[in-house]
mmCIF file of C-alpha atoms in Angstrom:
data_model
loop_
_atom_site.group_PDB
_atom_site.id
_atom_site.type_symbol
_atom_site.label_atom_id
_atom_site.label_comp_id
_atom_site.label_asym_id
_atom_site.label_seq_id
_atom_site.Cartn_x
_atom_site.Cartn_y
_atom_site.Cartn_z
ATOM 1 C CA MET F 919 25.004 -87.241 -16.369
ATOM 2 C CA SER F 920 24.680 -83.728 -14.957
ATOM 3 C CA THR F 921 21.592 -81.557 -15.364
ATOM 4 C CA GLY F 922 23.659 -78.410 -14.948
ATOM 5 C CA ALA F 923 21.964 -77.481 -11.679
ATOM 6 C CA PRO F 924 24.421 -77.211 -8.791
ATOM 7 C CA ALA F 925 23.939 -79.520 -5.831
ATOM 8 C CA ILE F 926 23.122 -77.794 -2.565
ATOM 9 C CA ASP F 927 23.687 -78.770 1.043
ATOM 10 C CA LEU F 928 21.638 -78.257 4.196
ATOM 11 C CA GLU F 929 23.361 -74.951 4.929
ATOM 12 C CA ARG F 930 22.391 -73.526 1.526
ATOM 13 C CA LEU F 931 18.871 -74.918 1.909
ATOM 14 C CA ALA F 932 18.582 -73.125 5.257
ATOM 15 C CA THR F 933 19.631 -69.898 3.553
ATOM 16 C CA LEU F 934 17.017 -70.376 0.818
ATOM 17 C CA LEU F 935 14.308 -71.143 3.359
ATOM 18 C CA ASP F 936 15.239 -68.125 5.473
ATOM 19 C CA ALA F 937 15.203 -65.824 2.452
ATOM 20 C CA TYR F 938 12.273 -67.181 0.441
ATOM 21 C CA GLY F 939 10.200 -69.379 2.751
ATOM 22 C CA GLY F 940 9.044 -72.952 2.388
ATOM 23 C CA ASP F 941 7.205 -72.680 -0.944
ATOM 24 C CA PRO F 942 9.450 -73.931 -3.767
ATOM 25 C CA LEU F 943 7.739 -71.579 -6.225
ATOM 26 C CA ARG F 944 9.387 -68.677 -4.380
ATOM 27 C CA TRP F 945 12.904 -70.129 -4.663
ATOM 28 C CA PRO F 946 15.349 -69.051 -7.374
ATOM 29 C CA ASP F 947 14.852 -71.089 -10.552
ATOM 30 C CA GLY F 948 18.527 -72.048 -10.690
ATOM 31 C CA GLU F 949 18.440 -73.721 -7.267
ATOM 32 C CA ARG F 950 14.898 -75.074 -7.054
ATOM 33 C CA ASP F 951 15.535 -78.510 -8.562
ATOM 34 C CA ALA F 952 18.631 -79.105 -6.431
ATOM 35 C CA ALA F 953 16.783 -78.022 -3.289
ATOM 36 C CA LEU F 954 13.853 -80.295 -4.071
ATOM 37 C CA ALA F 955 16.234 -83.203 -4.698
ATOM 38 C CA LEU F 956 17.873 -82.596 -1.322
ATOM 39 C CA ILE F 957 14.466 -82.478 0.373
ATOM 40 C CA ALA F 958 13.410 -85.707 -1.335
ATOM 41 C CA GLY F 959 16.466 -87.505 -0.017
ATOM 42 C CA SER F 960 16.908 -86.012 3.443
ATOM 43 C CA ALA F 961 14.633 -86.200 6.464
ATOM 44 C CA GLU F 962 16.444 -83.198 7.962
ATOM 45 C CA ALA F 963 15.826 -81.153 4.806
ATOM 46 C CA ARG F 964 12.127 -82.101 4.905
ATOM 47 C CA ARG F 965 11.955 -81.041 8.554
ATOM 48 C CA MET F 966 13.568 -77.711 7.684
ATOM 49 C CA GLN F 967 11.104 -77.076 4.857
ATOM 50 C CA GLU F 968 8.132 -77.976 7.057
ATOM 51 C CA GLU F 969 9.344 -75.561 9.724
ATOM 52 C CA ALA F 970 9.648 -72.827 7.089
ATOM 53 C CA ARG F 971 6.132 -73.601 5.829
ATOM 54 C CA ARG F 972 4.739 -73.302 9.353
ATOM 55 C CA LEU F 973 6.416 -69.909 9.732
ATOM 56 C CA ASP F 974 5.047 -68.847 6.326
ATOM 57 C CA ALA F 975 1.532 -69.752 7.487
ATOM 58 C CA VAL F 976 1.890 -67.667 10.645
ATOM 59 C CA LEU F 977 3.249 -64.684 8.724
ATOM 60 C CA ASP F 978 0.586 -64.999 6.013
ATOM 61 C CA ALA F 979 -2.131 -64.913 8.686
ATOM 62 C CA LEU F 980 -0.985 -61.550 10.044
ATOM 63 C CA PRO F 981 -2.958 -58.524 8.874
ATOM 64 C CA ALA F 982 -1.137 -56.174 6.547
ATOM 65 C CA ALA F 983 0.096 -53.068 8.329
ATOM 66 C CA ALA F 984 -1.316 -49.797 7.086
ATOM 67 C CA PRO F 985 1.315 -47.388 5.803
ATOM 68 C CA SER F 986 2.024 -44.441 8.011
ATOM 69 C CA PRO F 987 0.708 -41.016 7.020
ATOM 70 C CA GLY F 988 3.185 -39.262 4.804
ATOM 71 C CA LEU F 989 4.902 -42.435 3.581
ATOM 72 C CA ALA F 990 4.285 -41.621 -0.075
ATOM 73 C CA GLU F 991 5.622 -38.118 0.483
ATOM 74 C CA ARG F 992 8.818 -39.467 2.071
ATOM 75 C CA ILE F 993 9.291 -41.938 -0.761
ATOM 76 C CA VAL F 994 8.886 -39.256 -3.407
ATOM 77 C CA ALA F 995 11.190 -36.915 -1.517
#
């Protein structure tokens, strides 16, 4: 019986992780369940998610860059 969610492979998982990071809450709703199923059944998929989570942690620890002077003016223009 199909749940309607498309199955995904490691290549698609890599694309999701590159685009959205390792947190499943950031993944598109339509692919989240399939990605989590792949991760549950694949050691390689779990490794890929863990690597993405480590990168997320490093990026989250970086201080936010201050906008350059005049940014709002350039956006409005």
